[in-house]
PDB file of C-alpha atoms and ligand atoms in Angstrom:
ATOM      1  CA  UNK A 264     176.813-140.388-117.883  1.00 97.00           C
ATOM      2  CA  UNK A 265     176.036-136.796-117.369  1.00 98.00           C
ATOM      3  CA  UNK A 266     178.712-134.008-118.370  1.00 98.00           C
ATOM      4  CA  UNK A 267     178.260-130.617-117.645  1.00 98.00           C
ATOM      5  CA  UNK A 268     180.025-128.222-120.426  1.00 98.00           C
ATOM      6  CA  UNK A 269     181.162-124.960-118.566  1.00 98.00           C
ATOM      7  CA  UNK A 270     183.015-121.833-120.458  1.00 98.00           C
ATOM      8  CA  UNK A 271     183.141-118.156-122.069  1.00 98.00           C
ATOM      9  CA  UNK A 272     180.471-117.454-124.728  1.00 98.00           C
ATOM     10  CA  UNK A 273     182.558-119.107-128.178  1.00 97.00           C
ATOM     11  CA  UNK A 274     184.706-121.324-126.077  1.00 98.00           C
ATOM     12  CA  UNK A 275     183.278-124.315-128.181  1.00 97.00           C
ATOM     13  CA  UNK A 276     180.804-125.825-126.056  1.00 98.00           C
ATOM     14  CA  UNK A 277     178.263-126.382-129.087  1.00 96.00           C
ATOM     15  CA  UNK A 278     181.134-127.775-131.361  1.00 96.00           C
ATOM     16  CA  UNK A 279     182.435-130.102-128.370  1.00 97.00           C
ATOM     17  CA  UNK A 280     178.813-131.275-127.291  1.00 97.00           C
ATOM     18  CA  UNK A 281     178.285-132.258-130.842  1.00 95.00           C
ATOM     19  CA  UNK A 282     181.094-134.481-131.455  1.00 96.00           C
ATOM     20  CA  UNK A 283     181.280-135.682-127.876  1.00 97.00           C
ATOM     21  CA  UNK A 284     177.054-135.961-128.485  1.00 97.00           C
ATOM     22  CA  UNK A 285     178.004-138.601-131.555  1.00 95.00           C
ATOM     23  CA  UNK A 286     180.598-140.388-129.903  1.00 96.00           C
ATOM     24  CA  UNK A 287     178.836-141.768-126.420  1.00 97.00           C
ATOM     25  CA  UNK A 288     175.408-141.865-128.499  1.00 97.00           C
ATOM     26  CA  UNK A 289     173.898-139.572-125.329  1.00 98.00           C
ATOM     27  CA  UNK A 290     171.529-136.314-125.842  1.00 98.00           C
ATOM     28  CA  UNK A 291     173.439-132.583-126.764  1.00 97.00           C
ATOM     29  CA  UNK A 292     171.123-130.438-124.680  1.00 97.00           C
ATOM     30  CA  UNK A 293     172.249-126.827-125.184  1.00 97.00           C
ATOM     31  CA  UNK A 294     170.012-124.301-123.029  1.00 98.00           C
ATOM     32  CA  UNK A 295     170.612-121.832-125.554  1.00 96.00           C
ATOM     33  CA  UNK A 296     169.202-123.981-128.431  1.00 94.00           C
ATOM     34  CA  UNK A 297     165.781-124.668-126.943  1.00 96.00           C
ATOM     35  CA  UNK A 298     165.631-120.993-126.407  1.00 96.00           C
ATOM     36  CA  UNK A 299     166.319-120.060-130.377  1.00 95.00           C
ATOM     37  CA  UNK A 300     163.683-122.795-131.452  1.00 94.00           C
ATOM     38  CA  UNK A 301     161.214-120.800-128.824  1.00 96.00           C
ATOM     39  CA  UNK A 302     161.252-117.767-130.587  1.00 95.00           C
ATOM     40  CA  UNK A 303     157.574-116.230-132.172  1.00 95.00           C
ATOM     41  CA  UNK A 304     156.052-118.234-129.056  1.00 96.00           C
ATOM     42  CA  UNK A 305     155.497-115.501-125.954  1.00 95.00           C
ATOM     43  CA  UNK A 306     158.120-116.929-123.457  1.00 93.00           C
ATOM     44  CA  UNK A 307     160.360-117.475-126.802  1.00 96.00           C
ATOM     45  CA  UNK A 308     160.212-113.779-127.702  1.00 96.00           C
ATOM     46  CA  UNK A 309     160.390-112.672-123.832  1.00 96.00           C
ATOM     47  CA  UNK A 310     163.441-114.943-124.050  1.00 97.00           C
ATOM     48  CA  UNK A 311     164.751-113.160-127.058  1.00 97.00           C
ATOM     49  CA  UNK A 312     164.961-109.722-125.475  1.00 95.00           C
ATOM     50  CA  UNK A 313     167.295-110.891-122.980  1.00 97.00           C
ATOM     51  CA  UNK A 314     169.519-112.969-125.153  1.00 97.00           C
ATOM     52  CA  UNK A 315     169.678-109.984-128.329  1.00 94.00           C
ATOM     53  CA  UNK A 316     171.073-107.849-125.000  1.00 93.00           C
ATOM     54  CA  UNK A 317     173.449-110.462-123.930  1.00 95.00           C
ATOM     55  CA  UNK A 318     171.609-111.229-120.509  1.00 97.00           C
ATOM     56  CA  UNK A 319     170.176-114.205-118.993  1.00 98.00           C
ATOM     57  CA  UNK A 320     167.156-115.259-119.371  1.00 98.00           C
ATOM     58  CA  UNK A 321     165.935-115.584-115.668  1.00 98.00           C
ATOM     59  CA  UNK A 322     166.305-118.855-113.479  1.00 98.00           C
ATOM     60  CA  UNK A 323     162.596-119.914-113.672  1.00 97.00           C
ATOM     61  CA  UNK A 324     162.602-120.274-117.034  1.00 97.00           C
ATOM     62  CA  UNK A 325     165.737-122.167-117.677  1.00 98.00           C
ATOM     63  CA  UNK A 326     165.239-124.540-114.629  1.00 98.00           C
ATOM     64  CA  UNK A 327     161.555-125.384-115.731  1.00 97.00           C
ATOM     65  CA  UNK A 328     162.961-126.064-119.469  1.00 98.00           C
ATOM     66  CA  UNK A 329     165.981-128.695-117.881  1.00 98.00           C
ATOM     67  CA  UNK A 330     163.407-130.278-115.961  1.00 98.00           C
ATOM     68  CA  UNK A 331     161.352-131.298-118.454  1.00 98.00           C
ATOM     69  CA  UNK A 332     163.906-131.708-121.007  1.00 98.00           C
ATOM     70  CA  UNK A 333     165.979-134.352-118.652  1.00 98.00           C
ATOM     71  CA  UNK A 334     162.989-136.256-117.583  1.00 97.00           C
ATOM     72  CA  UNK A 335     162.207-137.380-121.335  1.00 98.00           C
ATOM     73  CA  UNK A 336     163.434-140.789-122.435  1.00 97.00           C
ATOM     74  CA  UNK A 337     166.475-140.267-124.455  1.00 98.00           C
ATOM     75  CA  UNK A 338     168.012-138.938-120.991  1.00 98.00           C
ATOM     76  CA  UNK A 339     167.900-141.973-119.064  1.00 96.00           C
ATOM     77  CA  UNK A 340     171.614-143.082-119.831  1.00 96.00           C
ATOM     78  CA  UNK A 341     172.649-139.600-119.756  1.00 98.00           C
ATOM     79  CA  UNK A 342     173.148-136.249-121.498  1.00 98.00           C
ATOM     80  CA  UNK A 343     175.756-133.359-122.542  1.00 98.00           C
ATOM     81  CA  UNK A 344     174.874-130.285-121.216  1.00 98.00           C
ATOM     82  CA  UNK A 345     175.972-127.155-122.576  1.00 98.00           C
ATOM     83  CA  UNK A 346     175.095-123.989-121.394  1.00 97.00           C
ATOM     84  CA  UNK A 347     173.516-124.616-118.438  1.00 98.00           C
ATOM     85  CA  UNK A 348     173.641-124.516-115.616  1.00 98.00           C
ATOM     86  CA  UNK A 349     174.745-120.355-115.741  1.00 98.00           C
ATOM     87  CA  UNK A 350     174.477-119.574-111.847  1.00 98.00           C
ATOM     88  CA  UNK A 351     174.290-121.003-108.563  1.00 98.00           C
ATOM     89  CA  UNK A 352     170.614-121.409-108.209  1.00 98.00           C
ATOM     90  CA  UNK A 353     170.909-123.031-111.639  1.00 98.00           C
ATOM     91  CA  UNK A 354     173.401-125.920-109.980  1.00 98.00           C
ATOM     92  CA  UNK A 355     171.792-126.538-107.069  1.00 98.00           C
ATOM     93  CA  UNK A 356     168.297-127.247-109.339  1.00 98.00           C
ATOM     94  CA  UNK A 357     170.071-129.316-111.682  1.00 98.00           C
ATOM     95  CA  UNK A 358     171.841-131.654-108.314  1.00 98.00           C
ATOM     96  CA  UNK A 359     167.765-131.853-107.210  1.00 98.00           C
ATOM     97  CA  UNK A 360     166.660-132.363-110.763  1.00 98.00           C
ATOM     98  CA  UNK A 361     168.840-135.454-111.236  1.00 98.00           C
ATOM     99  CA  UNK A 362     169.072-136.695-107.670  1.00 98.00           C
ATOM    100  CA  UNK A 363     165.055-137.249-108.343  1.00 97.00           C
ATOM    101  CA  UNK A 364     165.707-139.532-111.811  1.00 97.00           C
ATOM    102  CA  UNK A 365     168.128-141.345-109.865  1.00 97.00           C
ATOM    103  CA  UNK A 366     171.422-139.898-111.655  1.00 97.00           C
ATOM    104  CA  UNK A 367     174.010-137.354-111.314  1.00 98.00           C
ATOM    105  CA  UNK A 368     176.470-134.919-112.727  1.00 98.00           C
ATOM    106  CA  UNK A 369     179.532-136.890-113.391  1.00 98.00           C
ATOM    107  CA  UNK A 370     182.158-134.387-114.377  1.00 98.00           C
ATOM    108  CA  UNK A 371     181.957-130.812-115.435  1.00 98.00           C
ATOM    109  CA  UNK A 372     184.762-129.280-118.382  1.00 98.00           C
ATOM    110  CA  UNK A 373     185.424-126.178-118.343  1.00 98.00           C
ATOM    111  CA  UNK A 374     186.705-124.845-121.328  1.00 98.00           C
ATOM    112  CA  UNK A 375     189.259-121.788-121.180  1.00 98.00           C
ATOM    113  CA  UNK A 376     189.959-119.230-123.577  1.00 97.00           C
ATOM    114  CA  UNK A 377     191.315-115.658-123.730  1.00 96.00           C
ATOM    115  CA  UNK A 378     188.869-113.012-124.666  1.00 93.00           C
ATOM    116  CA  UNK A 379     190.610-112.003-127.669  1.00 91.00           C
ATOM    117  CA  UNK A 380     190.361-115.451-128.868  1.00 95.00           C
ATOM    118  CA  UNK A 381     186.486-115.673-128.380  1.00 95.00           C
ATOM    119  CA  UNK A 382     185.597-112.250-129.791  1.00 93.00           C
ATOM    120  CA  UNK A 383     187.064-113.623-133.529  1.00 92.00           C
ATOM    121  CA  UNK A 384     185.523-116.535-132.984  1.00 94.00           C
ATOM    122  CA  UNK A 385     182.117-115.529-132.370  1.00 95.00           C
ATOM    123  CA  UNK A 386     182.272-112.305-135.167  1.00 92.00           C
ATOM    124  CA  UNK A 387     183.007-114.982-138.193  1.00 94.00           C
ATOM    125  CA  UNK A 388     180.560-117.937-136.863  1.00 96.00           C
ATOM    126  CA  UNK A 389     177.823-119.340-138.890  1.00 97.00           C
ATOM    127  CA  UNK A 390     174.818-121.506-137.604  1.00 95.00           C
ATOM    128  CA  UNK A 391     171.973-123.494-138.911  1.00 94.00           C
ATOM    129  CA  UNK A 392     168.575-124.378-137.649  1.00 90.00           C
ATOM    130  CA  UNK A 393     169.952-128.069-136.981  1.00 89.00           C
ATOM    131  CA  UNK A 394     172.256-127.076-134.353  1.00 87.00           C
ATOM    132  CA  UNK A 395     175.822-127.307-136.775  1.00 91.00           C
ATOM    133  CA  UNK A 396     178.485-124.485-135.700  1.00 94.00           C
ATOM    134  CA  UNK A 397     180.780-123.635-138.638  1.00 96.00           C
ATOM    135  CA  UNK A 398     183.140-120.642-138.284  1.00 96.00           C
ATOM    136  CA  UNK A 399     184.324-119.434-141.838  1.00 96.00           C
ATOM    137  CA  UNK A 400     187.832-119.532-141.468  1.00 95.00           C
ATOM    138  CA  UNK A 401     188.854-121.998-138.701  1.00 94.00           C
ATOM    139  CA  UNK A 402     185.672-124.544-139.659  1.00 95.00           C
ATOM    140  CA  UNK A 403     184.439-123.406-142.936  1.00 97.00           C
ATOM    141  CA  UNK A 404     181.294-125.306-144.308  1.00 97.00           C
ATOM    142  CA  UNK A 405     182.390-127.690-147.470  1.00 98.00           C
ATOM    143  CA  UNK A 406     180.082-125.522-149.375  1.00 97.00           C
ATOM    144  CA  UNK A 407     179.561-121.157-148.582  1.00 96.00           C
ATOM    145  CA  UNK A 408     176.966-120.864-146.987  1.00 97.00           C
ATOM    146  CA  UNK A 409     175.314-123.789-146.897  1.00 98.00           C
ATOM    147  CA  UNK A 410     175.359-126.591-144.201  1.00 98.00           C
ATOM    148  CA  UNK A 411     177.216-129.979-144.307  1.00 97.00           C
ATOM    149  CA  UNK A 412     174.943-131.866-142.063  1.00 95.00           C
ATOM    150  CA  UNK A 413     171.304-130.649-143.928  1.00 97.00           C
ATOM    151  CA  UNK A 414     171.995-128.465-146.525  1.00 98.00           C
ATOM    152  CA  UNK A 415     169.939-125.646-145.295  1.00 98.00           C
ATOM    153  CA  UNK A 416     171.331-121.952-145.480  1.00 98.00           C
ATOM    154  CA  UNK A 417     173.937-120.740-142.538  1.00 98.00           C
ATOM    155  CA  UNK A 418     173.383-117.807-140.791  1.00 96.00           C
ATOM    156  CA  UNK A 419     174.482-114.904-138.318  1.00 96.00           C
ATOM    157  CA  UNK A 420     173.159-115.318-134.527  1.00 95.00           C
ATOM    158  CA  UNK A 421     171.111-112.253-133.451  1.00 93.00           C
ATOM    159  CA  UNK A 422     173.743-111.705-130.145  1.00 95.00           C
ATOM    160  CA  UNK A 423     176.721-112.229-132.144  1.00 95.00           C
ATOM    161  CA  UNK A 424     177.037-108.506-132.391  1.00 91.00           C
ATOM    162  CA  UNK A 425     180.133-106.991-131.259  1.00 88.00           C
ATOM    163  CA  UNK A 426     177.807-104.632-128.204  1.00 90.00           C
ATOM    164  CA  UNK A 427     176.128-107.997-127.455  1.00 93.00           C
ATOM    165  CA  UNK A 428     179.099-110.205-127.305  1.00 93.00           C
ATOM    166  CA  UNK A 429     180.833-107.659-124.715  1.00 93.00           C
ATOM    167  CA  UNK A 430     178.147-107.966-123.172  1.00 96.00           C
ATOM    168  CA  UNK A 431     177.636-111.773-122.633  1.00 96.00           C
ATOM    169  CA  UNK A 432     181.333-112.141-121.338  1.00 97.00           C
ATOM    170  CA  UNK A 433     180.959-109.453-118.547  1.00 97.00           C
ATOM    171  CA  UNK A 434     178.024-111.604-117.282  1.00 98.00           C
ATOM    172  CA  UNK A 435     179.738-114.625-118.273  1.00 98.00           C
ATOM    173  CA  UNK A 436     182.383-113.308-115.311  1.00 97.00           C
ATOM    174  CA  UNK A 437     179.698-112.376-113.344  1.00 98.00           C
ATOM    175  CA  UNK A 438     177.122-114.964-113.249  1.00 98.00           C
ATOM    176  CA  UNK A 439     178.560-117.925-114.164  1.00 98.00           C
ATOM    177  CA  UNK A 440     182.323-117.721-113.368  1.00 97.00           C
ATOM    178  CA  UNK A 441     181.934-118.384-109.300  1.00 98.00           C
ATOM    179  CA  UNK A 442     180.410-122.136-110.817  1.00 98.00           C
ATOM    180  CA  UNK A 443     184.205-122.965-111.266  1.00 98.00           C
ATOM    181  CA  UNK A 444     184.501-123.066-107.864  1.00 98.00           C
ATOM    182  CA  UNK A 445     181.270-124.713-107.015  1.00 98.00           C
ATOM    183  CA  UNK A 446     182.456-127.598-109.308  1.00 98.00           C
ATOM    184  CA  UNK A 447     185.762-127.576-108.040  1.00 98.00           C
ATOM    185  CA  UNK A 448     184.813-128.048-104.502  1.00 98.00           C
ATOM    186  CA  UNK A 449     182.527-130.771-105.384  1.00 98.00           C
ATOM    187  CA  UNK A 450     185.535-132.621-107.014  1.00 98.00           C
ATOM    188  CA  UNK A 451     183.879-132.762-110.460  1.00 98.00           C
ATOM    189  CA  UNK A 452     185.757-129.879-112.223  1.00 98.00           C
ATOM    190  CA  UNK A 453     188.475-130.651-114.831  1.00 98.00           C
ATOM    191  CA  UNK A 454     189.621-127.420-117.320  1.00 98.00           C
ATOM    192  CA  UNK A 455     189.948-128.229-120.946  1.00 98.00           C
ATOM    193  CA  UNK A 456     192.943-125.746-122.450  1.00 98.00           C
ATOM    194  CA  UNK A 457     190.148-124.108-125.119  1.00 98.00           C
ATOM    195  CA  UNK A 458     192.787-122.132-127.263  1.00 97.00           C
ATOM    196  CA  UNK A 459     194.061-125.732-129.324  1.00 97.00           C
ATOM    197  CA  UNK A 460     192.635-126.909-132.839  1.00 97.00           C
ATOM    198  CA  UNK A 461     188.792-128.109-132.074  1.00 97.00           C
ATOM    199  CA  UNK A 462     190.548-131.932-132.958  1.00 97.00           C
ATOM    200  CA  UNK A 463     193.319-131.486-129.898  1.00 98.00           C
ATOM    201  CA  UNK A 464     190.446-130.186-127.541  1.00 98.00           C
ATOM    202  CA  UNK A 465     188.305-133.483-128.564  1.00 98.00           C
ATOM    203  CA  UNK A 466     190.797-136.065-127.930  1.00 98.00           C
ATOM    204  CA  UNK A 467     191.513-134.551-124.609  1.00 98.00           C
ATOM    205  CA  UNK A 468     187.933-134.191-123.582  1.00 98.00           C
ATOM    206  CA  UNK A 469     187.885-137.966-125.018  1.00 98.00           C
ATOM    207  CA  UNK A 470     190.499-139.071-123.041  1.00 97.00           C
ATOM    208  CA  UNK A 471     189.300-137.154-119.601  1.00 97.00           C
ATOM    209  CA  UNK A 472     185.157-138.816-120.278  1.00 97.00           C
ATOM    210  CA  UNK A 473     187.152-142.187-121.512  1.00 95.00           C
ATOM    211  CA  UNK A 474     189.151-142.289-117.667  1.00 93.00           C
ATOM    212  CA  UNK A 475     185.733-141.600-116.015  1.00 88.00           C
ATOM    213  CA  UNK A 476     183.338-143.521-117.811  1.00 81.00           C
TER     214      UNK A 476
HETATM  215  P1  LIG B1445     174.272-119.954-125.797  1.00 82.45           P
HETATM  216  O1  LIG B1445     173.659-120.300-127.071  1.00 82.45           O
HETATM  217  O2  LIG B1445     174.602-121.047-124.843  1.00 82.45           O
HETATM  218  O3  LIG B1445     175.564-119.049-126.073  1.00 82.45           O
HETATM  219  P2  LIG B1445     176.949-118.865-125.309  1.00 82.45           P
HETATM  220  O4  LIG B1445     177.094-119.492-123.994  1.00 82.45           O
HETATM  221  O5  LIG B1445     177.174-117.400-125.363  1.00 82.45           O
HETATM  222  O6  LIG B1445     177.946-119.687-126.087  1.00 82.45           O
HETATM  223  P3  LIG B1445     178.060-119.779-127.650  1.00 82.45           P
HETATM  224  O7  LIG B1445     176.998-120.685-128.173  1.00 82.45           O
HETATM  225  O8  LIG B1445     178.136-118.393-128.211  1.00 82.45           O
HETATM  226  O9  LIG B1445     179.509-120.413-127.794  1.00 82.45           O
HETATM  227  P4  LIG B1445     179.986-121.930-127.713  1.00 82.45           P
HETATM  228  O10 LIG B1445     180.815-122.079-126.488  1.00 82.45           O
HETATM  229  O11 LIG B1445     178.860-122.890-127.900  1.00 82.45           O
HETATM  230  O12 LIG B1445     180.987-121.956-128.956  1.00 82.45           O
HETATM  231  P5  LIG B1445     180.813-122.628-130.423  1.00 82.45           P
HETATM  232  O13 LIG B1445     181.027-124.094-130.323  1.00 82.45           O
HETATM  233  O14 LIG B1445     179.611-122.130-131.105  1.00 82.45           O
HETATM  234  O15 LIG B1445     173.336-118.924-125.039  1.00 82.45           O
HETATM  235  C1  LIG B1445     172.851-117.793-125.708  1.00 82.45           C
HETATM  236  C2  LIG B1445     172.004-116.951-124.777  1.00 82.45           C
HETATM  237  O16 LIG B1445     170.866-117.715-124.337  1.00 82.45           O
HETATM  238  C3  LIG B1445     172.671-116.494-123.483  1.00 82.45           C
HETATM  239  O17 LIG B1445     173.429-115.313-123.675  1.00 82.45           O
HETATM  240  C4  LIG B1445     171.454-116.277-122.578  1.00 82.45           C
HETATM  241  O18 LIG B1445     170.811-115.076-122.907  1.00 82.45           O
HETATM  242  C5  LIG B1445     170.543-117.430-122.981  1.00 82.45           C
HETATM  243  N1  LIG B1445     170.773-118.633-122.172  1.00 82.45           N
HETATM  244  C6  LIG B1445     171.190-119.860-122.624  1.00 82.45           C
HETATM  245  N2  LIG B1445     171.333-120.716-121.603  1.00 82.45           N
HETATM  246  C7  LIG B1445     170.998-120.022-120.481  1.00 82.45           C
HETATM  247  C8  LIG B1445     170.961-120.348-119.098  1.00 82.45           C
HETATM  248  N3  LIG B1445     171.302-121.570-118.659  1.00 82.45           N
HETATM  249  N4  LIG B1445     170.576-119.386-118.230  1.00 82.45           N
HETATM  250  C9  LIG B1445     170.212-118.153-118.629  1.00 82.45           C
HETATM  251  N5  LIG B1445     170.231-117.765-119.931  1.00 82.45           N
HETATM  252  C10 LIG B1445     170.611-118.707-120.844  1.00 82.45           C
HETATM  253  O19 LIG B1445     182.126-121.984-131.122  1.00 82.45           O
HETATM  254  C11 LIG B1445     182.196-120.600-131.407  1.00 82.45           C
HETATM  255  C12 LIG B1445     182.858-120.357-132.774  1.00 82.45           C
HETATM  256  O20 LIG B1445     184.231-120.750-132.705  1.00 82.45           O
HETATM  257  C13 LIG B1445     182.263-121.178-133.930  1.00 82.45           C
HETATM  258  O21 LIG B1445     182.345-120.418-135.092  1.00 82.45           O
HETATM  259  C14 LIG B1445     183.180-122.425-134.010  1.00 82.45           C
HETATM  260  O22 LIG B1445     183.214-122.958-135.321  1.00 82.45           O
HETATM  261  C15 LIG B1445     184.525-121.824-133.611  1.00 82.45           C
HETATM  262  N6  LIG B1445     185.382-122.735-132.856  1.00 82.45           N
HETATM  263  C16 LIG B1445     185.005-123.675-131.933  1.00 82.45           C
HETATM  264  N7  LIG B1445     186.084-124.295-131.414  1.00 82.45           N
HETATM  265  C17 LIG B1445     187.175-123.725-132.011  1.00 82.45           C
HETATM  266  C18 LIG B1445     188.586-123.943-131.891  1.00 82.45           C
HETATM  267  N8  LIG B1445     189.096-124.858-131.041  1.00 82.45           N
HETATM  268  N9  LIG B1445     189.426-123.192-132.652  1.00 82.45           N
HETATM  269  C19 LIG B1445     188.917-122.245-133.506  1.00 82.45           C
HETATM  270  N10 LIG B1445     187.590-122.005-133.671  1.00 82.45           N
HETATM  271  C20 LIG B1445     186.721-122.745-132.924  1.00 82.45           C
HETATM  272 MG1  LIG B1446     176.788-122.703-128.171  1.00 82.45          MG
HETATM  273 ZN1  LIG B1447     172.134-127.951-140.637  1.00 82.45          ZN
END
């Protein structure tokens, strides 16, 4: 099963790709990941600039990274994708990219939130290295500072800046908002209500994967 995680920059896509990740025992791809653990190689640190400046990193590079990434063995039954795809020429890759492995997108959630909403969330989150999203007051880590998963130290993302952070939801509306109605005339949209406790948002998305599994 293939599900395509759509929504705001600190909508939850990480957190609900996680749990969702553990639950149907498929890969958690997040674009945005791969690009972090790129960084001090040359396309890493290209890929830096835009993401510090809360662009996107162009088309080429993200479509070449999914391609590879979703032709490795772990994929075959499927994968959570969140993050990508970010524009049109992103979605029609990603229908070829699949189409050629013999699979498909089976339902994209898009997760809404009002801006307000995201901006606290993203100014008090924490990350680690492993890919664990803690936020220190509505998903504080059992111990400051320090992950639950692997014990290594949390901290700050480079674009989590308030300047950067404006930035990523005016291309957010830009860029990746007209995929809503992509999705939606393909029949494989279904919006997630973003704004509830992360446990309401993951039995819905449950329930929604359960009905179309
Ligand atoms: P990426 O890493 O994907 O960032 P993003 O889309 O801006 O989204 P975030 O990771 O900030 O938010 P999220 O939705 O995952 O929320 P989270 O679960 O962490 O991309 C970063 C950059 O890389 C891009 O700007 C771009 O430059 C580049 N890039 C990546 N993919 C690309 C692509 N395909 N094309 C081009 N460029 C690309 O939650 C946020 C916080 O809220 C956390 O603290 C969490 O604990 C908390 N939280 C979560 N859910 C709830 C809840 N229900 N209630 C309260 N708090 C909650
Ligand atoms: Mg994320
Ligand atoms: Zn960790």
């Amino acid at each position: 099963m293939n599900i395509v995680l759509l929504g705001p920059p600190g909508s939850g896509k990480g957190t609900q790709a996680t749990l969702l990740s553990e639950k149907l025992g498929i890969p958690h791809i997040s674009t945005g990941d791969i690009l972090r653990r790129s960084f001090g190689t040359e396309q890493g640190d290209r890929a830096a600039g835009y993401m510090n400046r809360g662009e996107l990193v162009p088309d080429s590079i993200l479509i070449s990274i999914v391609r590879d990434r979703l032709s490795q063995p772990d994929c075959r039954a499927g994968c959570i994708l969140d993050g990508y795809p970010r524009t049109i020429p992103q979605a029609d890759a990603l229908s070829h990219i699949l189409a050629g492995l013999n699979q498909k997108i089976d339902i994209v959630l898009d997760i809404e939130v009002p801006d307000s909403e995201l901006i606290a969330r993203l100014s008090s989150r924490r990350v680690c290295t492993c890919g664990a999203t803690y936020h220190l007051i509505f998903n504080p880590p059992q111990n400051p500072g320090v992950c639950d998963r692997c014990g290594k130290a949390l901290y700050q993302r480079d674009d989590d800046t308030e300047e950067s952070v404006r930035n990523r939801l005016i291309v957010y509306k830009k860029e990746t908002q007209p995929l809503i109605d992509y999705y939606k005339d393909r029949k494989l949209l279904v919006t997630i209500d973003g704004s509830r406790s992360i446990e309401q948002i993951s039995e819905e998305i449950w329930a929604v994967v359960s009905e179309n599994n």
